Short mmCIF file of C-alpha atoms and ligand atoms in Angstrom, two decimals:
data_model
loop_
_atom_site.label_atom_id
_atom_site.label_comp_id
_atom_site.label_asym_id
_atom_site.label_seq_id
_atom_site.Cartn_x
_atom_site.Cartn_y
_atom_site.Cartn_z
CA UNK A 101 107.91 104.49 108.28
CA UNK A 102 104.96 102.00 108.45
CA UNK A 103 104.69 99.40 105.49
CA UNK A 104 101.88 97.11 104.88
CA UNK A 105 102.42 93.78 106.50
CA UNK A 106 102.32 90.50 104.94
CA UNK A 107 103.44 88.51 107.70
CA UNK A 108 99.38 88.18 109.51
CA UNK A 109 97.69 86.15 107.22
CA UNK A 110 95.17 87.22 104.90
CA UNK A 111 92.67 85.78 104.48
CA UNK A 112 90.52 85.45 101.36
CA UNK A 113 87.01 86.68 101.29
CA UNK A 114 87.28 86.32 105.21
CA UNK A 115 86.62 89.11 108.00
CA UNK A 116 89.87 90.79 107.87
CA UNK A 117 90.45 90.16 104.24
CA UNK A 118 90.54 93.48 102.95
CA UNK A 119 91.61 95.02 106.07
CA UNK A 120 94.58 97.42 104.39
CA UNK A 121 96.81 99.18 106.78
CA UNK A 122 97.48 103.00 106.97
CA UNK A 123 100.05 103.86 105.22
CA UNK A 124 101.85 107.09 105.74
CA UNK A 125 104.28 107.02 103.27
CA UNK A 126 103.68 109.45 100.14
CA UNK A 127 102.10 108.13 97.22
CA UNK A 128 104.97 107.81 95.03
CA UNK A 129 106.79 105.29 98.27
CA UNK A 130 103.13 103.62 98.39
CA UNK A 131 103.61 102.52 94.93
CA UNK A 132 106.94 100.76 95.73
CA UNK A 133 106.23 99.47 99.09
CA UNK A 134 102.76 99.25 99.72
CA UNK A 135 100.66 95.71 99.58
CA UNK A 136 103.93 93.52 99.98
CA UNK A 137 106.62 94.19 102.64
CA UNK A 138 109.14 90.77 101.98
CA UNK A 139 110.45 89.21 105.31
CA UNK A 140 113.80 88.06 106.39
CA UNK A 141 115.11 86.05 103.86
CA UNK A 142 112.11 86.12 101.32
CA UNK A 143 112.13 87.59 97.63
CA UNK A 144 112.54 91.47 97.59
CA UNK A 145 109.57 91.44 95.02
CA UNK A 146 106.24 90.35 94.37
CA UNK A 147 106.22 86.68 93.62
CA UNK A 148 103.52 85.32 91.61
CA UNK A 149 101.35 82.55 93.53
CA UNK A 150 100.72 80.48 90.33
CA UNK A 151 98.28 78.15 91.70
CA UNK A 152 94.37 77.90 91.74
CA UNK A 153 94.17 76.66 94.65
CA UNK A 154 95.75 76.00 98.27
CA UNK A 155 96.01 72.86 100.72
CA UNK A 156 94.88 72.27 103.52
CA UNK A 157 95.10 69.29 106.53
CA UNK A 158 91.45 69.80 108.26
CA UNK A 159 87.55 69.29 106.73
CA UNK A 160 86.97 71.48 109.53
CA UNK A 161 89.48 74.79 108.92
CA UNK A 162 88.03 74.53 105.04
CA UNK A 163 84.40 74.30 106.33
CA UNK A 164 85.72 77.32 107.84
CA UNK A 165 86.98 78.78 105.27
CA UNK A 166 83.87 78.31 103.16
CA UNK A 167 81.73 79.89 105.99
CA UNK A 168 84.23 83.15 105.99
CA UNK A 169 84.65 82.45 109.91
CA UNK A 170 88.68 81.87 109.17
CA UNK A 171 91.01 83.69 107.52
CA UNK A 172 93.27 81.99 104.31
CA UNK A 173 93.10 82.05 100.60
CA UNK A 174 91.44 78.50 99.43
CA UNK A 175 90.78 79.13 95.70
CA UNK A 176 92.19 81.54 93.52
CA UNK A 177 89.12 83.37 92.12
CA UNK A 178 87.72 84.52 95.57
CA UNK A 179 91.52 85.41 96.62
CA UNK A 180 95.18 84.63 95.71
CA UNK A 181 98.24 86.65 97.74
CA UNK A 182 99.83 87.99 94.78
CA UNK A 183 96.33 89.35 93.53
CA UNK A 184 96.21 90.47 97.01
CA UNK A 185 98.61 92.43 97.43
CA UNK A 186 97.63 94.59 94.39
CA UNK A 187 94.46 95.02 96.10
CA UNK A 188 95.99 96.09 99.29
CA UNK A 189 98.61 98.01 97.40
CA UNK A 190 95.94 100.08 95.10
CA UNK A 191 93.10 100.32 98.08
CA UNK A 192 96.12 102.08 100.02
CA UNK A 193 96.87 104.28 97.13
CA UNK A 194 93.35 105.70 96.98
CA UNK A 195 92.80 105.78 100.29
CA UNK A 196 90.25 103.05 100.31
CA UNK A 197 89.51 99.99 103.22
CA UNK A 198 89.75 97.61 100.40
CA UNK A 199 89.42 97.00 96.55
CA UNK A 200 89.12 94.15 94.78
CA UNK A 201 90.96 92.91 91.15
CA UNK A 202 88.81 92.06 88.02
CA UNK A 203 89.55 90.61 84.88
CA UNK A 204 89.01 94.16 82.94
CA UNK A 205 87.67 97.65 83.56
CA UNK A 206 84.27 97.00 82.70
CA UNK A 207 84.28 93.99 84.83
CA UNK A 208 85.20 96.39 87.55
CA UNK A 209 82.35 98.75 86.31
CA UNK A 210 79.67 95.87 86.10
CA UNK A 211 80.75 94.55 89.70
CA UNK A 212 80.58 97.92 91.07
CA UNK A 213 77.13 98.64 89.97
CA UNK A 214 75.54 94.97 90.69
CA UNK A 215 76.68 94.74 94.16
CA UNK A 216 74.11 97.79 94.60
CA UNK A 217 71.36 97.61 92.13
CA UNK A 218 69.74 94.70 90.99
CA UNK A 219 66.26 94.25 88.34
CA UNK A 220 64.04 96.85 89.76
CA UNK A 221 66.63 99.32 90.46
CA UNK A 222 67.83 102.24 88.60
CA UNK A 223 71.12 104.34 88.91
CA UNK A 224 71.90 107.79 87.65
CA UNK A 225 75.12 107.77 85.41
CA UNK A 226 76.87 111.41 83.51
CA UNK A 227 76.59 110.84 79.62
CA UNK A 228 80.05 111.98 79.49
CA UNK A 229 81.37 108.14 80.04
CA UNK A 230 83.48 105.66 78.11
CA UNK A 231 81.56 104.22 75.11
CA UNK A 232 82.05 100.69 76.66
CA UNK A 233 80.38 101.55 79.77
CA UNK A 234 77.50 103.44 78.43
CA UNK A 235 76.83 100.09 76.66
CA UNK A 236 77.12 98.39 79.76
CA UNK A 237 74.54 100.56 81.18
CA UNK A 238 71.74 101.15 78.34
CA UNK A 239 71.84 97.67 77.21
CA UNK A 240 72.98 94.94 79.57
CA UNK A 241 72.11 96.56 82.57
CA UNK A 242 68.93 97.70 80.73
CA UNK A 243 68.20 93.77 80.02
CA UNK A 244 69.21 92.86 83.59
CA UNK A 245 66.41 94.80 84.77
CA UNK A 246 68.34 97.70 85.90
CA UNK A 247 66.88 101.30 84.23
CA UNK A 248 70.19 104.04 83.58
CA UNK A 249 69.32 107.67 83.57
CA UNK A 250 71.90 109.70 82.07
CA UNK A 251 72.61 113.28 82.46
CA UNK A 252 74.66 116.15 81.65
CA UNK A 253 77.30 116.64 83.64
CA UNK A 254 77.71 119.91 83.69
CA UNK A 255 73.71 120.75 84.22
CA UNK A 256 73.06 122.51 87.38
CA UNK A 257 72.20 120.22 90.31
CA UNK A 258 68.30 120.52 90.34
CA UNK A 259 68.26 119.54 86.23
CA UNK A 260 70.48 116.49 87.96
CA UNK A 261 68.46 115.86 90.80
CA UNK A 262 65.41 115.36 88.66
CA UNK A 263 66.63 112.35 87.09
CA UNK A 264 66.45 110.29 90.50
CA UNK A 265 63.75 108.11 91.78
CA UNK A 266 63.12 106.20 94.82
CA UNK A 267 64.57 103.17 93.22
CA UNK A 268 67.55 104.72 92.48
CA UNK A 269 70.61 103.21 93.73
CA UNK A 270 73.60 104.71 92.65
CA UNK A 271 75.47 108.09 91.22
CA UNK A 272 78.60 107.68 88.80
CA UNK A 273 80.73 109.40 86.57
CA UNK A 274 84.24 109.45 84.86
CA UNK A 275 86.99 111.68 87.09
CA UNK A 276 88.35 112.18 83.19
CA UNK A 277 85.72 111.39 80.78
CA UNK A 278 86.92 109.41 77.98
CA UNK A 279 87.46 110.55 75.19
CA UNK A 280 85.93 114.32 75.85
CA UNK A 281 88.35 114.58 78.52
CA UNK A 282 86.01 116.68 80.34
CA UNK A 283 86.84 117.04 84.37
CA UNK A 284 83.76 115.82 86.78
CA UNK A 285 83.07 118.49 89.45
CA UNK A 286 83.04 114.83 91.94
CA UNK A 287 81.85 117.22 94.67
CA UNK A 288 78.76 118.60 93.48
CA UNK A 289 78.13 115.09 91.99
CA UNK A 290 78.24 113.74 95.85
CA UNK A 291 76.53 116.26 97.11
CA UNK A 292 73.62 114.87 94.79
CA UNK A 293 74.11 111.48 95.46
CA UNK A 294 74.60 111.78 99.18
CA UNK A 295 71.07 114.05 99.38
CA UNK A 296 69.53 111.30 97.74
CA UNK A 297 70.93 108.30 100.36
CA UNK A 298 73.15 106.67 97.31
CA UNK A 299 77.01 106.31 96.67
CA UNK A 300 78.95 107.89 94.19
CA UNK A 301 80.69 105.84 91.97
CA UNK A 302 83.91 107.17 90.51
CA UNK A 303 85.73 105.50 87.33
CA UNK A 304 89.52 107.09 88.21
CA UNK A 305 91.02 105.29 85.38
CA UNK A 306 92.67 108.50 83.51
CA UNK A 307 93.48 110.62 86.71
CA UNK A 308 94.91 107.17 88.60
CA UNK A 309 94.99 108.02 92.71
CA UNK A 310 98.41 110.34 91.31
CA UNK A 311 96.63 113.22 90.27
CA UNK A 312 93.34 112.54 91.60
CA UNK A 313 91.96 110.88 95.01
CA UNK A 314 88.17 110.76 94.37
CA UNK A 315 87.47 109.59 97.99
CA UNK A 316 88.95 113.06 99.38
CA UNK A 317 85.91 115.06 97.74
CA UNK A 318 83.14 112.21 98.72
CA UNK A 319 83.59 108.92 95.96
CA UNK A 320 81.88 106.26 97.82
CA UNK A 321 83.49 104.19 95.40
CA UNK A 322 86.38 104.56 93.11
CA UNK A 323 86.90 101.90 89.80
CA UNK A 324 89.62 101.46 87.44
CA UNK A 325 90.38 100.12 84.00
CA UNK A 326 93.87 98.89 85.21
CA UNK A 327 94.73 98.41 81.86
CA UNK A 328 95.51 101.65 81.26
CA UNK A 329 98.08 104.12 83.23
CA UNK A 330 98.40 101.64 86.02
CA UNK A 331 100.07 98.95 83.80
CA UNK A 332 101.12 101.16 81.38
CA UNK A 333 102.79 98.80 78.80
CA UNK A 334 99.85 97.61 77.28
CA UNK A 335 100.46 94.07 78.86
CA UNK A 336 97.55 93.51 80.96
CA UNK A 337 93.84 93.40 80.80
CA UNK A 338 92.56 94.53 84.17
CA UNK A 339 90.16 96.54 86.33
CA UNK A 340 90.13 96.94 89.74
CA UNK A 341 86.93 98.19 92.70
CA UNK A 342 88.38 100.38 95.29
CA UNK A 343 85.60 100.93 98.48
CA UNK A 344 86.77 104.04 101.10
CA UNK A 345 84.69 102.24 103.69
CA UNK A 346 82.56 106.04 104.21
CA UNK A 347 79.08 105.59 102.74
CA UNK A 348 76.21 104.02 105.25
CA UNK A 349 74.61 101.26 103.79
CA UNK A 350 72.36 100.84 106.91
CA UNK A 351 70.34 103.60 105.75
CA UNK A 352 67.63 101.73 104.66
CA UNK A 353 68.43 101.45 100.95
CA UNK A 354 70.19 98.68 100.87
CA UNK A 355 68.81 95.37 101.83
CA UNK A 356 71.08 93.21 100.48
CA UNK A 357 74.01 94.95 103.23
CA UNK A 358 71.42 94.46 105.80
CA UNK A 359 69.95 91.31 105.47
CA UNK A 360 71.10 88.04 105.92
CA UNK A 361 72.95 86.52 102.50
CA UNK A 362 71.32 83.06 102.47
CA UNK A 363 73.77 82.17 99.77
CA UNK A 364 76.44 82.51 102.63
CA UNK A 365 74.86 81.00 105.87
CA UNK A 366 73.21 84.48 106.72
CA UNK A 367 76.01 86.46 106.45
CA UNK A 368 74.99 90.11 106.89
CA UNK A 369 77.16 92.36 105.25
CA UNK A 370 77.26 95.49 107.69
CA UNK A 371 76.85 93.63 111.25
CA UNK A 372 80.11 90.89 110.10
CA UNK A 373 81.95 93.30 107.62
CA UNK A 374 82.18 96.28 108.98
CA UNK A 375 83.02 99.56 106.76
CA UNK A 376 84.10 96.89 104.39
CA UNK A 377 80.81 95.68 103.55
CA UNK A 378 80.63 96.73 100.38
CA UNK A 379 84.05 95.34 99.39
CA UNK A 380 83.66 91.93 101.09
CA UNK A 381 80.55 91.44 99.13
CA UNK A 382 81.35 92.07 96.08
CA UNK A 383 83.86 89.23 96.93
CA UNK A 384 82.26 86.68 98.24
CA UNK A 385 79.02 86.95 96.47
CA UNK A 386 79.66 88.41 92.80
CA UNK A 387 83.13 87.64 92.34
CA UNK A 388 81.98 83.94 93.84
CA UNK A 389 79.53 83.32 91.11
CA UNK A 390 80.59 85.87 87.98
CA UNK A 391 84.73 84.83 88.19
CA UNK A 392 85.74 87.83 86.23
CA UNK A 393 89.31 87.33 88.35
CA UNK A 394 92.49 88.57 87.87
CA UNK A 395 95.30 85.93 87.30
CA UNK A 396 98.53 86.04 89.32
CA UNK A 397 100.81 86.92 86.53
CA UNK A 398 98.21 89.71 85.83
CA UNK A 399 98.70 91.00 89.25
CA UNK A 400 102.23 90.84 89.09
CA UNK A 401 101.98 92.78 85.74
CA UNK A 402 100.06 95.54 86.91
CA UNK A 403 102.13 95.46 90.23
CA UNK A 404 105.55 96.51 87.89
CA UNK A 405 103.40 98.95 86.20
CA UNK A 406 102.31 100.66 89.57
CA UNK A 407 105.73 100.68 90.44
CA UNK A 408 106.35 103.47 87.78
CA UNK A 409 103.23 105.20 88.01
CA UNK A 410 104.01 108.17 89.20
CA UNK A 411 107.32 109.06 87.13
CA UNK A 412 105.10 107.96 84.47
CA UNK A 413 102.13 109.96 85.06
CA UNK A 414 104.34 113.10 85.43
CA UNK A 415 106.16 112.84 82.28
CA UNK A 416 102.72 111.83 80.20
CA UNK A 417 101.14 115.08 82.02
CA UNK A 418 103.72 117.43 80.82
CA UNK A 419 104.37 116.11 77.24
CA UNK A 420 100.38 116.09 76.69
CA UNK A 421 100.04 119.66 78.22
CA UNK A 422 103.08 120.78 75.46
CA UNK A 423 101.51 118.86 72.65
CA UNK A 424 98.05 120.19 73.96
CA UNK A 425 98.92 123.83 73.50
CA UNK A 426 101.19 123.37 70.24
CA UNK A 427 98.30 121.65 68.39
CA UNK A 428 95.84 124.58 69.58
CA UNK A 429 98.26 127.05 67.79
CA UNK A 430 97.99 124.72 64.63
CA UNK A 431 96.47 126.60 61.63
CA UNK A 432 95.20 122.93 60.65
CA UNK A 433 93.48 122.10 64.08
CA UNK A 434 90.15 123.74 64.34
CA UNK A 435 89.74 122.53 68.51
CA UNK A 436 91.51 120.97 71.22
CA UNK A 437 90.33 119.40 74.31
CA UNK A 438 92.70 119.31 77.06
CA UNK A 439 91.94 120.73 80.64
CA UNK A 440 95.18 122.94 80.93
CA UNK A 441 94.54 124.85 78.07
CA UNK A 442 93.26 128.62 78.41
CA UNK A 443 89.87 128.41 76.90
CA UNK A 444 89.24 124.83 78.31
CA UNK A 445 85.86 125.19 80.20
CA UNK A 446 87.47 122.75 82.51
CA UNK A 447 90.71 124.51 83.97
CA UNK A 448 88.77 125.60 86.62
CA UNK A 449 87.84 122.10 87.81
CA UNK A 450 91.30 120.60 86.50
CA UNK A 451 92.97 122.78 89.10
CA UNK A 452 90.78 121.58 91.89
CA UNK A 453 90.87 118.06 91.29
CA UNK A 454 94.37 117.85 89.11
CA UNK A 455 96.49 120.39 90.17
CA UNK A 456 99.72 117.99 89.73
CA UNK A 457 98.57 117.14 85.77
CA UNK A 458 95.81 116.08 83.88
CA UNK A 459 97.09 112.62 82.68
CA UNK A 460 98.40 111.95 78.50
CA UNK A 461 95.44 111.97 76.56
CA UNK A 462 93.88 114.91 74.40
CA UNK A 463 91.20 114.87 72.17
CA UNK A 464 91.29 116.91 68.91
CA UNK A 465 89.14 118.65 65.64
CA UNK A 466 91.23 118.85 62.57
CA UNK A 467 89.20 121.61 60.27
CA UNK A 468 89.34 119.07 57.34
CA UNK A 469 86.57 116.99 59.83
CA UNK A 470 86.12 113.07 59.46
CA UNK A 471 88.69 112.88 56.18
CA UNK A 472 91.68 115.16 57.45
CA UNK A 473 91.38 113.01 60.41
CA UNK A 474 91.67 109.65 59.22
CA UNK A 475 94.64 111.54 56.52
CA UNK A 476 96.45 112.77 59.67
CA UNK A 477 95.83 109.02 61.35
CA UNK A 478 97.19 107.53 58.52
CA UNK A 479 99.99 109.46 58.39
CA UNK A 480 101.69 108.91 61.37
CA UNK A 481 105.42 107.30 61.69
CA UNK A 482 106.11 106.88 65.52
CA UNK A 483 102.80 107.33 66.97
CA UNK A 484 100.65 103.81 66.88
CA UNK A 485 96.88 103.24 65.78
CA UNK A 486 95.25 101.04 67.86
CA UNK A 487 92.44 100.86 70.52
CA UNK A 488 93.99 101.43 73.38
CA UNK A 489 95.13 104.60 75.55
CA UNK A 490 97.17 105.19 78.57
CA UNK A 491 99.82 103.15 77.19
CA UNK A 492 103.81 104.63 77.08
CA UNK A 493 104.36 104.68 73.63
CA UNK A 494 102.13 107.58 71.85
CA UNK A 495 99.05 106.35 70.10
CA UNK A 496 95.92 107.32 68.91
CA UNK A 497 92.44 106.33 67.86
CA UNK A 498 89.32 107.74 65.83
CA UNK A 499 86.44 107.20 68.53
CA UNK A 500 83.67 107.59 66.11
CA UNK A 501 84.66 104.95 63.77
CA UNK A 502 86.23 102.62 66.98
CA UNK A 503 85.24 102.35 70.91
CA UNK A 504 82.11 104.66 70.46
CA UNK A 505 81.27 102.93 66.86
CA UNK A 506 78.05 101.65 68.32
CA UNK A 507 76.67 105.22 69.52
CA UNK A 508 74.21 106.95 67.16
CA UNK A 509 75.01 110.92 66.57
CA UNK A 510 72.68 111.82 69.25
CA UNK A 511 74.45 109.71 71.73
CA UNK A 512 77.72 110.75 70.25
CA UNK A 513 77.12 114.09 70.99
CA UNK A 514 76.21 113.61 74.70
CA UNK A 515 79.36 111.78 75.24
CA UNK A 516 80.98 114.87 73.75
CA UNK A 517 82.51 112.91 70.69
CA UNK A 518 81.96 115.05 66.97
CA UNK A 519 82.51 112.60 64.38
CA UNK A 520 85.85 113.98 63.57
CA UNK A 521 87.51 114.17 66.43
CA UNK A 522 90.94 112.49 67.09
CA UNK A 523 92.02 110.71 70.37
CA UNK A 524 95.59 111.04 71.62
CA UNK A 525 97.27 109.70 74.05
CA UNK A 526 100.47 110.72 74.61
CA UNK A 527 103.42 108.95 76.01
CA UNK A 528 106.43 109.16 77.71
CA UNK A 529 108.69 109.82 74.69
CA UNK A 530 111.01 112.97 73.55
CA UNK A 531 108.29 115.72 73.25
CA UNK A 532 110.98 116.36 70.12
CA UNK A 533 109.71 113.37 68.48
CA UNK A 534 106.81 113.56 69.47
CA UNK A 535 105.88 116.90 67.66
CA UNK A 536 107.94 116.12 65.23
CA UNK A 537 105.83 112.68 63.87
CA UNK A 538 102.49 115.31 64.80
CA UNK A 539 104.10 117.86 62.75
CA UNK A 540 104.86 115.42 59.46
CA UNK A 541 101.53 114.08 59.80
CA UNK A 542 99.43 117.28 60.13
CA UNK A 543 100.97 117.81 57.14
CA UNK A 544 99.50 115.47 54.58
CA UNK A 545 96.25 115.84 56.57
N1 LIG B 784 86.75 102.89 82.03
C1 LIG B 784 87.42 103.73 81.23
C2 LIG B 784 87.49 105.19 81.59
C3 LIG B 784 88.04 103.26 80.07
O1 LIG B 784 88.72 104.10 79.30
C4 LIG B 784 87.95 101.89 79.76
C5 LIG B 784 88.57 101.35 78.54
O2 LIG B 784 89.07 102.08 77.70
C6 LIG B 784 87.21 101.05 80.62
C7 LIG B 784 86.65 101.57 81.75
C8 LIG B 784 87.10 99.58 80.32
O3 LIG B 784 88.30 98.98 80.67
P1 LIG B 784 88.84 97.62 79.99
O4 LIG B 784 89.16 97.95 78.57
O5 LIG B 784 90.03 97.30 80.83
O6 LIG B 784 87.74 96.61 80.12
#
């Protein structure tokens, strides 16, 4: 059994930096062992490095350190060891060369997309996305400079390929969109990207590298909102960039990976990097001058959330595939979205990229529309209203009125959200209780 060392140093935003070791262990040993392997004597589990910053005895090893020639951590925003081992411990459970912590999911999302694209630039995105991102997209990106072109998901290829230009930079989608729960097809969606020269960005936050590893059907790039399955508790704020080290960013497309970084003595990204030049920049240069970190104690959060993941995952997969197919037989419920039912136009997909589950959350029509909904919402006794998802304890949201509040009908509709539909996520509790606080509350609904 091989573990993930700690022992060689690691350096922060250096060469080997995000160097993460093959593990062979299966995933649900990788999330107990992988990213921190204690030596002789030290703690058995992840301490938290609560410090900013670290000391050194030389001008010259700092110079060093500043000019990414050495290896060590030096301040905690560009790198901290317990942060790093999260990094190391989530880029080995998707597979990736590297990843790097954020302070949320859609700092993950922004940092993915602005290491490629910058103001001239344009990237191709599904519509079926989370309503936080498609903000991020069609109006900060938009002010930035960078154009979005959205598209159906589920259109054939050539409709897709005729939203890309020559300044396009970059493909991405949601593995499970959120809150349609719709499946992406990732392969024909790389396929696309790939004939076009750009990567395909993959938001894995609701499939988590359990049920789904993008990279295996051609993710360039895989995000997360770790604040959702992979801490689990609703304790943490967090996002996280995973890179698999595949896609070529020599091939002409990419400048910034080619040229010297000025900002950073003339780094060039592919000649000093490596396959992890996509990872290391988004290090040094964006997570140098945005700062949207994660804190040690975050790290260590989402580290005891990883921990459980997959006994987690498991147990919200097979309560929401129960509650899935008891609300469809519900005279009250006029639709139910959840890729393991029968009709779902996504089974076919779900059992290609989620044969082992299809995560806790469902998305539902009551026949009473907008009012039954907010009745049955209201209603509720065990199951919690707030905005969140992925959490353990059952809860559940009204997108329309919430997270997609800002979208206009039109845009609702392309995210495949109808202005009645309720989102729940189910957790790990009794499935007795569960349908039993469903059951009460369908009833006054
Ligand atoms: N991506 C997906 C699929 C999400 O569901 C969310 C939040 O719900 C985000 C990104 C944003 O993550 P965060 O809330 O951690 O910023």
């Amino acid at each position: 059994m091989t573990r993930c060392c700690n022992k060689t140093p690691i350096p922060a935003g250096g060469k080997a930096r995000t160097c993460v070791r093959s593990v062979p262990m299966k995933i649900e040993t990788q999330c107990l062992y992988a990213g921190y392997t204690p030596g002789n004597g030290q703690p058995q589990t992840l301490p938290i490095y609560q410090s900013t910053t670290f000391k050194y005895e030389s001008t010259e090893q700092v110079s060093k350190l500043f000019d990414l020639q050495e290896a060590g951590f030096f301040y905690t925003r560009l790198g901290n060891p317990t942060v790093d081992a999260v990094e190391q411990k989530i880029a080995t459970l998707e597979g990736g060369v590297g990843a790097l912590c954020t302070a949320s999911g859609q700092a993950a999302n922004m940092l993915a997309v602005l290491n490629i694209a910058s103001a001239g630039d344009h990237i191709v995105s599904s519509s079926n996305i989370y309503g936080g991102t498609l903000n991020l997209f069609a109006v900060t990106l938009k002010k930035l400079g960078i154009d979005v072109t959205f598209v159906d998901p589920e259109a054939q290829a050539d409709e897709i390929q005729a939203a890309f230009r020559p300044n396009t930079r970059a493909m991405f989608g949601e593995t499970i969109a959120n809150p349609s729960i719709a499946v992406l097809d990732i392969e024909k969606f790389a396929a696309i990207a790939h004939t076009n020269g750009v990567p395909l960005i993959v938001d894995n936050t609701f499939a988590t590298p359990v049920l789904c590893r993008p990279f295996e059907f051609g993710a360039d790039i895989v995000t997360h909102s770790t604040t959702k399955y992979m801490d689990g508790h609703a304790l943490q704020m967090g996002g996280v960039v995973v890179d698999s080290g595949n896609f070529d960013w020599t091939n002409g497309r990419f400048p910034e990976f080619t040229e010297p970084d000025e900002s950073y003595h003339g780094t060039v990204y592919t000649r000093d990097f490596g396959n992890m030049a996509y990872i290391a920049k988004a290090r040094v240069q964006l997570m140098r001058d945005m700062g949207v970190c994660q804190t040690p104690f975050g790290a260590f959060l989402i580290n005891q959330g990883l921990e459980t993941l997959p006994l987690r995952i498991e147990r919200h997969s097979q309560n929401a595939n129960t509650v899935a197919h008891w609300l469809a037989r519900h005279d009250k419920v006029e639709s139910v979205s959840y890729p393991t039912l029968e009709n779902s136009p996504y089974r076919e997909l779900a059992a290609k990229y989620l044969p082992k589950g299809c995560s806790g959350v469902i998305s539902f029509v009551l026949k009473g529309g907008r009012e039954a909904g907010a009745r049955f919402i209201d209603s509720l006794k065990m199951a919690s209203l707030l905005v969140h998802v992925a959490d353990i304890r059952t809860c559940v949201l009204h997108p329309a009125s919430s997270t997609h509040r800002q979208l206009n009908d039109e845009q609702l509709a392309s995210a495949g959200i109808s202005p009645g539909m309720v989102r729940l996520s189910v957790g790990i509790e009794n499935i007795d209780d569960i349908l039993a606080d469903l059951d009460q509350a369908l009833a006054n609904a």
